[in-house]
Amino acid sequence: AMRCLRIELPYLPPAEFGANRSRGVAWQRQWRVSLGKRGAIEEIIALVKEQGWQGPPLERAKVSVHFQLPDRRRRDPGMLQERMKPWFDGLVEAQVLWDDSLDVIGWPIYSHEIVPRQPGTAITLVEVKRDGLPRL
């Protein structure tokens, strides 16, 4: 059976997850920042456990990320993508994904919609067989 997982977070990826907040600072320190107030990795691990995820990590997955933007404020799409890194790290740490590299998740598909006063981020992962076809 094809394994899939959908995680919904009630906010957009926080600004402190972005490299703009740490210009000239090593990624290792930035990774620690992402573990700070919000505890990104622990949060993802808890959500994965809550959904009862089991089995070995996915060796390949189709990943899509959907942002619910609470307003029409100007946003940089690349920055939103960059801020996803700690959550992808969390999916690796929670053993949902083998790794968050191109070999495993390829290029995630990003989409968005305006949902007044209801920010959110939904991450969907669908297992993919080595030949690139979804596992049935």
PDB file of C-alpha atoms in Angstrom:
ATOM      1  CA  ALA A   1       0.000   0.000   0.000  1.00  0.00           C
ATOM      2  CA  MET A   2       1.155   3.519  -0.776  1.00  0.00           C
ATOM      3  CA  ARG A   3       2.092   5.413   2.349  1.00  0.00           C
ATOM      4  CA  CYS A   4       1.242   9.082   2.665  1.00  0.00           C
ATOM      5  CA  LEU A   5       1.271  11.701   5.396  1.00  0.00           C
ATOM      6  CA  ARG A   6      -0.248  15.174   5.704  1.00  0.00           C
ATOM      7  CA  ILE A   7       0.854  17.550   8.431  1.00  0.00           C
ATOM      8  CA  GLU A   8      -0.969  20.820   9.042  1.00  0.00           C
ATOM      9  CA  LEU A   9       0.563  23.664  11.023  1.00  0.00           C
ATOM     10  CA  PRO A  10      -1.553  26.690  12.031  1.00  0.00           C
ATOM     11  CA  TYR A  11       1.013  29.251  10.861  1.00  0.00           C
ATOM     12  CA  LEU A  12       3.494  30.008   8.092  1.00  0.00           C
ATOM     13  CA  PRO A  13       7.151  29.016   8.533  1.00  0.00           C
ATOM     14  CA  PRO A  14       8.522  31.565  11.052  1.00  0.00           C
ATOM     15  CA  ALA A  15      10.925  34.304   9.940  1.00  0.00           C
ATOM     16  CA  GLU A  16      13.610  33.003  12.306  1.00  0.00           C
ATOM     17  CA  PHE A  17      13.843  29.890  10.084  1.00  0.00           C
ATOM     18  CA  GLY A  18      15.198  32.002   7.220  1.00  0.00           C
ATOM     19  CA  ALA A  19      18.838  32.745   6.407  1.00  0.00           C
ATOM     20  CA  ASN A  20      18.088  36.489   6.231  1.00  0.00           C
ATOM     21  CA  ARG A  21      17.986  36.419  10.027  1.00  0.00           C
ATOM     22  CA  SER A  22      21.491  34.989  10.156  1.00  0.00           C
ATOM     23  CA  ARG A  23      23.534  36.609   7.388  1.00  0.00           C
ATOM     24  CA  GLY A  24      27.149  35.537   7.651  1.00  0.00           C
ATOM     25  CA  VAL A  25      26.324  32.950  10.313  1.00  0.00           C
ATOM     26  CA  ALA A  26      27.077  29.254   9.883  1.00  0.00           C
ATOM     27  CA  TRP A  27      24.093  27.035   9.020  1.00  0.00           C
ATOM     28  CA  GLN A  28      24.816  25.018  12.176  1.00  0.00           C
ATOM     29  CA  ARG A  29      23.927  28.051  14.306  1.00  0.00           C
ATOM     30  CA  GLN A  30      20.875  28.698  12.132  1.00  0.00           C
ATOM     31  CA  TRP A  31      19.805  25.087  12.717  1.00  0.00           C
ATOM     32  CA  ARG A  32      20.026  25.721  16.470  1.00  0.00           C
ATOM     33  CA  VAL A  33      17.871  28.842  16.032  1.00  0.00           C
ATOM     34  CA  SER A  34      15.204  26.671  14.438  1.00  0.00           C
ATOM     35  CA  LEU A  35      15.232  24.517  17.570  1.00  0.00           C
ATOM     36  CA  GLY A  36      14.716  27.595  19.731  1.00  0.00           C
ATOM     37  CA  LYS A  37      11.378  29.039  20.824  1.00  0.00           C
ATOM     38  CA  ARG A  38       9.212  27.014  18.499  1.00  0.00           C
ATOM     39  CA  GLY A  39      11.218  23.777  18.602  1.00  0.00           C
ATOM     40  CA  ALA A  40      10.539  23.024  14.921  1.00  0.00           C
ATOM     41  CA  ILE A  41      11.944  19.505  14.933  1.00  0.00           C
ATOM     42  CA  GLU A  42      10.218  18.452  18.158  1.00  0.00           C
ATOM     43  CA  GLU A  43       6.944  19.907  16.858  1.00  0.00           C
ATOM     44  CA  ILE A  44       7.127  17.881  13.635  1.00  0.00           C
ATOM     45  CA  ILE A  45       8.068  14.708  15.546  1.00  0.00           C
ATOM     46  CA  ALA A  46       5.033  15.184  17.829  1.00  0.00           C
ATOM     47  CA  LEU A  47       2.673  15.718  14.863  1.00  0.00           C
ATOM     48  CA  VAL A  48       4.053  12.627  13.104  1.00  0.00           C
ATOM     49  CA  LYS A  49       3.559  10.498  16.249  1.00  0.00           C
ATOM     50  CA  GLU A  50       0.047  11.924  16.672  1.00  0.00           C
ATOM     51  CA  GLN A  51      -0.818  10.569  13.211  1.00  0.00           C
ATOM     52  CA  GLY A  52       0.544   7.126  14.070  1.00  0.00           C
ATOM     53  CA  TRP A  53       3.233   7.071  11.372  1.00  0.00           C
ATOM     54  CA  GLN A  54       4.950   3.674  11.224  1.00  0.00           C
ATOM     55  CA  GLY A  55       7.382   1.759   9.098  1.00  0.00           C
ATOM     56  CA  PRO A  56      10.773   2.588   7.658  1.00  0.00           C
ATOM     57  CA  PRO A  57      11.544   6.090   6.362  1.00  0.00           C
ATOM     58  CA  LEU A  58      10.434   6.835   2.807  1.00  0.00           C
ATOM     59  CA  GLU A  59      13.308   6.367   0.353  1.00  0.00           C
ATOM     60  CA  ARG A  60      11.534   8.573  -2.197  1.00  0.00           C
ATOM     61  CA  ALA A  61       8.541  10.840  -1.817  1.00  0.00           C
ATOM     62  CA  LYS A  62       6.531  13.371  -3.749  1.00  0.00           C
ATOM     63  CA  VAL A  63       6.300  16.395  -1.455  1.00  0.00           C
ATOM     64  CA  SER A  64       3.874  19.270  -1.733  1.00  0.00           C
ATOM     65  CA  VAL A  65       3.605  22.297   0.519  1.00  0.00           C
ATOM     66  CA  HIS A  66       0.505  24.499   0.573  1.00  0.00           C
ATOM     67  CA  PHE A  67       0.614  27.893   2.266  1.00  0.00           C
ATOM     68  CA  GLN A  68      -2.540  29.601   3.527  1.00  0.00           C
ATOM     69  CA  LEU A  69      -1.638  33.278   3.422  1.00  0.00           C
ATOM     70  CA  PRO A  70      -3.685  35.410   5.840  1.00  0.00           C
ATOM     71  CA  ASP A  71      -3.477  38.567   3.702  1.00  0.00           C
ATOM     72  CA  ARG A  72      -2.244  39.936   0.390  1.00  0.00           C
ATOM     73  CA  ARG A  73       1.019  41.257   1.825  1.00  0.00           C
ATOM     74  CA  ARG A  74       3.939  41.020  -0.600  1.00  0.00           C
ATOM     75  CA  ARG A  75       5.916  37.815   0.073  1.00  0.00           C
ATOM     76  CA  ASP A  76       9.052  36.346  -1.465  1.00  0.00           C
ATOM     77  CA  PRO A  77       8.300  32.748  -2.564  1.00  0.00           C
ATOM     78  CA  GLY A  78      11.960  31.724  -2.258  1.00  0.00           C
ATOM     79  CA  MET A  79      12.036  32.905   1.340  1.00  0.00           C
ATOM     80  CA  LEU A  80       8.949  30.852   2.241  1.00  0.00           C
ATOM     81  CA  GLN A  81      10.604  27.805   0.643  1.00  0.00           C
ATOM     82  CA  GLU A  82      13.856  28.422   2.509  1.00  0.00           C
ATOM     83  CA  ARG A  83      12.014  28.645   5.835  1.00  0.00           C
ATOM     84  CA  MET A  84      10.710  25.089   5.327  1.00  0.00           C
ATOM     85  CA  LYS A  85      14.182  23.613   6.033  1.00  0.00           C
ATOM     86  CA  PRO A  86      13.711  23.024   9.797  1.00  0.00           C
ATOM     87  CA  TRP A  87      10.390  21.265   9.152  1.00  0.00           C
ATOM     88  CA  PHE A  88      12.000  19.026   6.504  1.00  0.00           C
ATOM     89  CA  ASP A  89      14.784  18.320   9.033  1.00  0.00           C
ATOM     90  CA  GLY A  90      12.029  17.328  11.469  1.00  0.00           C
ATOM     91  CA  LEU A  91      10.559  14.874   8.952  1.00  0.00           C
ATOM     92  CA  VAL A  92      13.995  13.242   8.627  1.00  0.00           C
ATOM     93  CA  GLU A  93      14.488  13.191  12.404  1.00  0.00           C
ATOM     94  CA  ALA A  94      10.989  11.669  12.842  1.00  0.00           C
ATOM     95  CA  GLN A  95      12.040   8.952  10.351  1.00  0.00           C
ATOM     96  CA  VAL A  96       9.325   9.820   7.845  1.00  0.00           C
ATOM     97  CA  LEU A  97      11.942  10.636   5.195  1.00  0.00           C
ATOM     98  CA  TRP A  98      15.287   8.919   4.647  1.00  0.00           C
ATOM     99  CA  ASP A  99      16.779  12.353   3.856  1.00  0.00           C
ATOM    100  CA  ASP A 100      15.623  15.749   2.613  1.00  0.00           C
ATOM    101  CA  SER A 101      17.899  15.700  -0.449  1.00  0.00           C
ATOM    102  CA  LEU A 102      16.904  15.945  -4.124  1.00  0.00           C
ATOM    103  CA  ASP A 103      17.348  12.162  -4.422  1.00  0.00           C
ATOM    104  CA  VAL A 104      14.632  11.589  -1.841  1.00  0.00           C
ATOM    105  CA  ILE A 105      12.156  14.469  -2.149  1.00  0.00           C
ATOM    106  CA  GLY A 106      13.052  15.957  -5.525  1.00  0.00           C
ATOM    107  CA  TRP A 107      11.729  19.505  -5.955  1.00  0.00           C
ATOM    108  CA  PRO A 108       8.744  19.963  -3.645  1.00  0.00           C
ATOM    109  CA  ILE A 109       5.645  21.456  -5.258  1.00  0.00           C
ATOM    110  CA  TYR A 110       4.614  24.723  -3.619  1.00  0.00           C
ATOM    111  CA  SER A 111       1.202  26.360  -3.815  1.00  0.00           C
ATOM    112  CA  HIS A 112      -0.728  29.010  -1.927  1.00  0.00           C
ATOM    113  CA  GLU A 113      -4.097  30.633  -1.441  1.00  0.00           C
ATOM    114  CA  ILE A 114      -5.343  33.697   0.424  1.00  0.00           C
ATOM    115  CA  VAL A 115      -7.392  32.656   3.474  1.00  0.00           C
ATOM    116  CA  PRO A 116      -8.167  35.844   5.457  1.00  0.00           C
ATOM    117  CA  ARG A 117      -6.945  35.701   9.062  1.00  0.00           C
ATOM    118  CA  GLN A 118      -6.144  31.962   8.859  1.00  0.00           C
ATOM    119  CA  PRO A 119      -2.427  31.412   8.227  1.00  0.00           C
ATOM    120  CA  GLY A 120      -1.271  27.851   7.827  1.00  0.00           C
ATOM    121  CA  THR A 121       1.114  25.423   6.179  1.00  0.00           C
ATOM    122  CA  ALA A 122       0.196  21.922   4.983  1.00  0.00           C
ATOM    123  CA  ILE A 123       2.936  19.445   4.089  1.00  0.00           C
ATOM    124  CA  THR A 124       1.887  16.354   2.102  1.00  0.00           C
ATOM    125  CA  LEU A 125       4.200  13.417   1.405  1.00  0.00           C
ATOM    126  CA  VAL A 126       3.336  10.520  -0.897  1.00  0.00           C
ATOM    127  CA  GLU A 127       5.614   7.505  -1.205  1.00  0.00           C
ATOM    128  CA  VAL A 128       7.168   6.983  -4.655  1.00  0.00           C
ATOM    129  CA  LYS A 129       8.736   3.778  -5.963  1.00  0.00           C
ATOM    130  CA  ARG A 130      12.304   3.869  -7.289  1.00  0.00           C
ATOM    131  CA  ASP A 131      11.001   3.863 -10.894  1.00  0.00           C
ATOM    132  CA  GLY A 132       9.231   7.148 -10.148  1.00  0.00           C
ATOM    133  CA  LEU A 133       5.720   5.697 -10.082  1.00  0.00           C
ATOM    134  CA  PRO A 134       3.569   5.954  -6.934  1.00  0.00           C
ATOM    135  CA  ARG A 135       3.560   2.689  -5.016  1.00  0.00           C
ATOM    136  CA  LEU A 136       0.157   0.960  -5.226  1.00  0.00           C
TER     137      LEU A 136
END
